[in-house]
């Protein structure tokens, strides 16, 4: 883990590596996802219950412009789209406050990712830092199944496996399996969930404090943050060319939370 960069240096790094700034996700993909969410496609709700509150695609776009930094012009239908790196860093700082609170209270924290190819090590390093600070990292019950695959942990991070491969998944079912499994065993649920995709959405919908990462084509978590269901949604491209590009960001997050780097 590198030494934590300054805020200015981190913003420069985020733009240079396309974690933020001019990101790889095209505008047409973003708008297609906003439209699908507004039309009620549960795949894009990420485990949240949005009711009929977000049936206008333009309302979704307005939130995404405000909280993620995509282009706010409805007439911009194709080509380049953006994530505001200032919003990324602000999200990291909000997340850091929850990590600091967890460390101070020695809370029970669950980590999970639907993007193991990009964010697994971000979550692993954060879990290691909280464990070193005295938190209990929630252990996932054995033998859990969801979506015709398995749910277990790699380096303290819950993941979804199918066919001997860790899968990219937006589904809330793996997180539901964990929470139901803990309840079945009579174990307390987490005090805090740090996750992404449907893992974060499911936990937040069940009333657990949840913070997470979200891409510009995953609007549900930003809507949930706007409504107060999800505590923090950090905007970023969640699968850039090299997962090591996230290391300075992780170092900044941990330093802001007052946690040791591992």
CSV table of C-alpha atoms in Angstrom, one decimal:
chain,number,residue,atom,x,y,z
A,1,UNK,CA,0.0,0.0,0.0
A,2,UNK,CA,1.5,3.4,-1.0
A,3,UNK,CA,1.8,6.4,1.3
A,4,UNK,CA,-1.5,8.3,1.2
A,5,UNK,CA,-1.5,11.1,-1.4
A,6,UNK,CA,-2.6,14.6,-0.8
A,7,UNK,CA,-6.1,15.5,-1.9
A,8,UNK,CA,-4.8,17.3,-5.0
A,9,UNK,CA,-2.5,14.4,-5.9
A,10,UNK,CA,-5.3,11.9,-5.5
A,11,UNK,CA,-7.6,13.9,-7.8
A,12,UNK,CA,-4.8,14.0,-10.4
A,13,UNK,CA,-4.3,10.2,-10.1
A,14,UNK,CA,-8.1,9.5,-10.4
A,15,UNK,CA,-8.3,11.5,-13.6
A,16,UNK,CA,-5.1,10.0,-15.0
A,17,UNK,CA,-6.1,6.4,-14.4
A,18,UNK,CA,-9.7,7.1,-15.4
A,19,UNK,CA,-11.2,6.1,-12.1
A,20,UNK,CA,-12.9,9.5,-12.4
A,21,UNK,CA,-12.9,12.3,-15.0
A,22,UNK,CA,-13.4,11.0,-18.5
A,23,UNK,CA,-14.3,7.4,-17.7
A,24,UNK,CA,-14.6,4.4,-20.0
A,25,UNK,CA,-18.4,3.9,-19.5
A,26,UNK,CA,-20.1,5.5,-22.5
A,27,UNK,CA,-22.9,7.9,-22.2
A,28,UNK,CA,-25.4,5.7,-24.1
A,29,UNK,CA,-24.8,2.9,-21.5
A,30,UNK,CA,-25.4,5.2,-18.6
A,31,UNK,CA,-28.7,6.5,-20.1
A,32,UNK,CA,-29.8,3.0,-21.0
A,33,UNK,CA,-29.4,2.0,-17.3
A,34,UNK,CA,-31.1,5.1,-16.0
A,35,UNK,CA,-34.0,4.3,-18.4
A,36,UNK,CA,-34.2,0.6,-17.3
A,37,UNK,CA,-34.3,1.6,-13.6
A,38,UNK,CA,-37.0,4.2,-14.3
A,39,UNK,CA,-39.1,1.5,-16.1
A,40,UNK,CA,-38.9,-0.7,-13.1
A,41,UNK,CA,-36.4,-3.3,-14.1
A,42,UNK,CA,-35.3,-4.9,-10.8
A,43,UNK,CA,-31.9,-5.8,-12.2
A,44,UNK,CA,-31.0,-2.2,-11.9
A,45,UNK,CA,-32.5,-1.6,-8.5
A,46,UNK,CA,-29.6,-3.5,-6.8
A,47,UNK,CA,-31.7,-4.9,-4.0
A,48,UNK,CA,-33.4,-1.6,-3.2
A,49,UNK,CA,-37.1,-0.9,-3.1
A,50,UNK,CA,-37.6,2.3,-5.1
A,51,UNK,CA,-41.4,2.0,-5.5
A,52,UNK,CA,-42.7,4.6,-8.0
A,53,UNK,CA,-40.5,7.4,-6.9
A,54,UNK,CA,-38.0,7.3,-9.8
A,55,UNK,CA,-40.2,6.6,-12.9
A,56,UNK,CA,-38.8,9.7,-14.8
A,57,UNK,CA,-35.5,9.1,-16.5
A,58,UNK,CA,-34.7,12.8,-16.3
A,59,UNK,CA,-35.1,12.8,-12.5
A,60,UNK,CA,-32.6,9.9,-12.3
A,61,UNK,CA,-30.2,11.9,-14.6
A,62,UNK,CA,-30.5,14.9,-12.3
A,63,UNK,CA,-29.4,12.9,-9.2
A,64,UNK,CA,-26.6,11.3,-11.1
A,65,UNK,CA,-25.3,14.7,-12.3
A,66,UNK,CA,-25.5,16.0,-8.7
A,67,UNK,CA,-24.0,13.0,-6.9
A,68,UNK,CA,-21.8,11.4,-9.5
A,69,UNK,CA,-20.9,14.2,-11.9
A,70,UNK,CA,-22.2,12.8,-15.2
A,71,UNK,CA,-23.1,15.4,-17.9
A,72,UNK,CA,-26.4,17.0,-16.9
A,73,UNK,CA,-27.5,17.8,-20.4
A,74,UNK,CA,-30.4,15.5,-21.4
A,75,UNK,CA,-29.6,16.2,-25.1
A,76,UNK,CA,-26.1,14.6,-24.6
A,77,UNK,CA,-27.1,11.1,-25.7
A,78,UNK,CA,-23.9,9.4,-26.8
A,79,UNK,CA,-20.1,9.6,-26.5
A,80,UNK,CA,-18.0,10.6,-23.5
A,81,UNK,CA,-19.4,10.8,-20.0
A,82,UNK,CA,-17.8,11.8,-16.7
A,83,UNK,CA,-17.4,11.2,-13.0
A,84,UNK,CA,-16.4,14.3,-11.0
A,85,UNK,CA,-13.2,13.4,-9.1
A,86,UNK,CA,-14.1,16.0,-6.4
A,87,UNK,CA,-17.2,14.0,-5.7
A,88,UNK,CA,-15.2,10.8,-5.6
A,89,UNK,CA,-12.9,12.3,-2.9
A,90,UNK,CA,-15.8,13.8,-1.0
A,91,UNK,CA,-17.4,10.4,-1.0
A,92,UNK,CA,-14.2,8.8,0.3
A,93,UNK,CA,-14.1,11.3,3.1
A,94,UNK,CA,-17.7,10.6,4.1
A,95,UNK,CA,-17.0,6.9,4.0
A,96,UNK,CA,-13.9,7.5,6.2
A,97,UNK,CA,-16.1,9.0,8.9
A,98,UNK,CA,-18.1,5.7,9.1
A,99,UNK,CA,-14.9,3.7,9.2
A,100,UNK,CA,-13.5,5.8,12.0
A,101,UNK,CA,-16.8,5.4,13.9
A,102,UNK,CA,-16.6,1.6,13.4
A,103,UNK,CA,-13.0,1.5,14.7
A,104,UNK,CA,-13.8,3.7,17.7
A,105,UNK,CA,-16.8,1.5,18.6
A,106,UNK,CA,-15.1,-1.8,17.6
A,107,UNK,CA,-18.1,-2.6,15.5
A,108,UNK,CA,-19.0,-5.7,13.6
A,109,UNK,CA,-18.3,-5.0,10.0
A,110,UNK,CA,-19.1,-7.0,6.8
A,111,UNK,CA,-17.2,-6.5,3.6
A,112,UNK,CA,-18.5,-7.7,0.2
A,113,UNK,CA,-18.0,-7.1,-3.5
A,114,UNK,CA,-19.7,-7.9,-6.7
A,115,UNK,CA,-16.7,-6.6,-8.6
A,116,UNK,CA,-13.9,-8.9,-7.5
A,117,UNK,CA,-11.8,-8.1,-10.5
A,118,UNK,CA,-11.6,-4.4,-9.6
A,119,UNK,CA,-12.5,-3.8,-5.9
A,120,UNK,CA,-11.5,-6.9,-4.0
A,121,UNK,CA,-8.2,-5.6,-2.8
A,122,UNK,CA,-9.8,-2.2,-1.9
A,123,UNK,CA,-12.1,-4.1,0.5
A,124,UNK,CA,-9.4,-6.5,1.7
A,125,UNK,CA,-7.1,-3.6,2.7
A,126,UNK,CA,-9.9,-1.8,4.5
A,127,UNK,CA,-11.0,-4.9,6.3
A,128,UNK,CA,-7.4,-5.6,7.4
A,129,UNK,CA,-7.1,-2.0,8.8
A,130,UNK,CA,-10.4,-2.3,10.7
A,131,UNK,CA,-9.4,-5.7,12.1
A,132,UNK,CA,-6.1,-4.2,13.3
A,133,UNK,CA,-8.1,-1.4,15.0
A,134,UNK,CA,-10.1,-4.0,17.0
A,135,UNK,CA,-13.2,-4.4,14.8
A,136,UNK,CA,-14.8,-7.8,14.3
A,137,UNK,CA,-14.9,-8.6,10.6
A,138,UNK,CA,-18.1,-10.6,10.2
A,139,UNK,CA,-17.5,-14.3,9.2
A,140,UNK,CA,-19.9,-15.5,6.5
A,141,UNK,CA,-21.7,-18.8,7.4
A,142,UNK,CA,-20.5,-21.9,5.6
A,143,UNK,CA,-22.5,-23.5,2.8
A,144,UNK,CA,-24.4,-20.5,1.6
A,145,UNK,CA,-26.0,-20.6,-1.9
A,146,UNK,CA,-27.5,-17.9,-4.1
A,147,UNK,CA,-28.2,-17.6,-7.8
A,148,UNK,CA,-27.0,-21.1,-8.5
A,149,UNK,CA,-23.6,-20.4,-7.0
A,150,UNK,CA,-21.8,-20.2,-3.7
A,151,UNK,CA,-21.2,-17.3,-1.3
A,152,UNK,CA,-18.0,-17.3,0.8
A,153,UNK,CA,-15.1,-15.1,1.8
A,154,UNK,CA,-11.7,-14.4,0.3
A,155,UNK,CA,-9.4,-12.3,2.5
A,156,UNK,CA,-12.3,-11.3,4.7
A,157,UNK,CA,-14.4,-10.1,1.7
A,158,UNK,CA,-17.6,-11.9,0.8
A,159,UNK,CA,-17.7,-12.9,-2.9
A,160,UNK,CA,-19.9,-14.9,-5.3
A,161,UNK,CA,-18.4,-18.0,-6.9
A,162,UNK,CA,-19.8,-20.1,-9.7
A,163,UNK,CA,-18.0,-22.7,-11.8
A,164,UNK,CA,-14.7,-22.2,-9.8
A,165,UNK,CA,-14.7,-18.5,-10.8
A,166,UNK,CA,-15.4,-15.4,-8.8
A,167,UNK,CA,-18.2,-13.6,-10.6
A,168,UNK,CA,-19.1,-10.0,-11.3
A,169,UNK,CA,-22.7,-9.7,-10.0
A,170,UNK,CA,-25.2,-7.0,-9.4
A,171,UNK,CA,-27.6,-9.3,-7.6
A,172,UNK,CA,-28.7,-8.7,-4.0
A,173,UNK,CA,-29.3,-12.4,-3.5
A,174,UNK,CA,-25.7,-13.2,-2.1
A,175,UNK,CA,-26.1,-10.5,0.6
A,176,UNK,CA,-29.6,-11.7,1.4
A,177,UNK,CA,-28.1,-15.2,1.8
A,178,UNK,CA,-25.5,-13.9,4.3
A,179,UNK,CA,-27.9,-11.9,6.4
A,180,UNK,CA,-30.5,-14.8,6.4
A,181,UNK,CA,-27.7,-17.2,7.3
A,182,UNK,CA,-26.5,-15.1,10.2
A,183,UNK,CA,-30.1,-14.8,11.5
A,184,UNK,CA,-30.6,-18.6,11.1
A,185,UNK,CA,-27.6,-19.2,13.3
A,186,UNK,CA,-28.8,-16.7,15.9
A,187,UNK,CA,-25.9,-14.4,15.2
A,188,UNK,CA,-26.2,-10.6,15.2
A,189,UNK,CA,-26.2,-8.8,11.9
A,190,UNK,CA,-23.4,-6.4,11.1
A,191,UNK,CA,-23.2,-2.9,12.5
A,192,UNK,CA,-21.8,-1.7,9.2
A,193,UNK,CA,-21.6,-3.1,5.7
A,194,UNK,CA,-18.9,-1.9,3.2
A,195,UNK,CA,-19.7,-3.1,-0.2
A,196,UNK,CA,-20.9,-2.3,-3.8
A,197,UNK,CA,-23.7,-3.3,-6.2
A,198,UNK,CA,-26.6,-5.4,-4.9
A,199,UNK,CA,-24.5,-6.4,-1.8
A,200,UNK,CA,-24.7,-2.8,-0.6
A,201,UNK,CA,-28.2,-2.2,-1.8
A,202,UNK,CA,-29.6,-5.3,0.0
A,203,UNK,CA,-27.9,-4.4,3.3
A,204,UNK,CA,-29.2,-0.8,3.1
A,205,UNK,CA,-32.7,-1.9,2.3
A,206,UNK,CA,-32.7,-4.1,5.4
A,207,UNK,CA,-31.9,-1.1,7.6
A,208,UNK,CA,-28.2,-1.7,8.1
A,209,UNK,CA,-25.8,1.1,7.9
A,210,UNK,CA,-24.1,0.6,4.5
A,211,UNK,CA,-21.5,2.5,2.6
A,212,UNK,CA,-20.3,1.5,-0.9
A,213,UNK,CA,-18.8,2.2,-4.3
A,214,UNK,CA,-20.8,2.8,-7.4
A,215,UNK,CA,-20.2,3.4,-11.1
A,216,UNK,CA,-21.9,6.0,-13.2
A,217,UNK,CA,-24.1,3.3,-14.8
A,218,UNK,CA,-25.3,2.1,-11.4
A,219,UNK,CA,-27.7,4.8,-10.4
A,220,UNK,CA,-29.7,2.9,-7.7
A,221,UNK,CA,-27.1,3.4,-5.0
A,222,UNK,CA,-26.9,7.1,-5.6
A,223,UNK,CA,-30.7,7.3,-5.4
A,224,UNK,CA,-30.6,5.4,-2.2
A,225,UNK,CA,-28.0,7.8,-0.8
A,226,UNK,CA,-30.2,10.7,-1.8
A,227,UNK,CA,-33.2,9.1,0.0
A,228,UNK,CA,-31.1,8.3,3.1
A,229,UNK,CA,-31.3,4.5,2.7
A,230,UNK,CA,-27.7,4.1,1.9
A,231,UNK,CA,-25.3,6.1,4.0
A,232,UNK,CA,-22.6,6.8,1.4
A,233,UNK,CA,-22.1,6.1,-2.4
A,234,UNK,CA,-18.6,6.8,-3.6
A,235,UNK,CA,-18.7,7.5,-7.4
A,236,UNK,CA,-15.9,5.8,-9.4
A,237,UNK,CA,-15.3,3.5,-12.4
A,238,UNK,CA,-15.4,0.2,-10.6
A,239,UNK,CA,-13.2,-1.8,-13.0
A,240,UNK,CA,-10.3,0.1,-14.5
A,241,UNK,CA,-7.4,-1.3,-16.5
A,242,UNK,CA,-5.3,-2.3,-13.4
A,243,UNK,CA,-6.7,-2.9,-9.9
A,244,UNK,CA,-3.5,-1.5,-8.5
A,245,UNK,CA,-4.7,1.9,-9.7
A,246,UNK,CA,-7.1,1.9,-6.7
A,247,UNK,CA,-4.2,1.7,-4.1
A,248,UNK,CA,-3.6,5.4,-3.7
A,249,UNK,CA,-7.4,5.9,-3.3
A,250,UNK,CA,-7.5,3.2,-0.6
A,251,UNK,CA,-4.5,4.7,1.2
A,252,UNK,CA,-6.2,8.1,1.2
A,253,UNK,CA,-9.4,6.5,2.6
A,254,UNK,CA,-7.6,4.8,5.4
A,255,UNK,CA,-5.6,7.8,6.4
A,256,UNK,CA,-8.7,9.9,6.4
A,257,UNK,CA,-10.3,7.3,8.8
A,258,UNK,CA,-7.2,7.3,11.0
A,259,UNK,CA,-6.5,3.7,10.2
A,260,UNK,CA,-3.2,2.0,9.6
A,261,UNK,CA,-2.2,1.0,6.1
A,262,UNK,CA,-1.8,-2.8,5.4
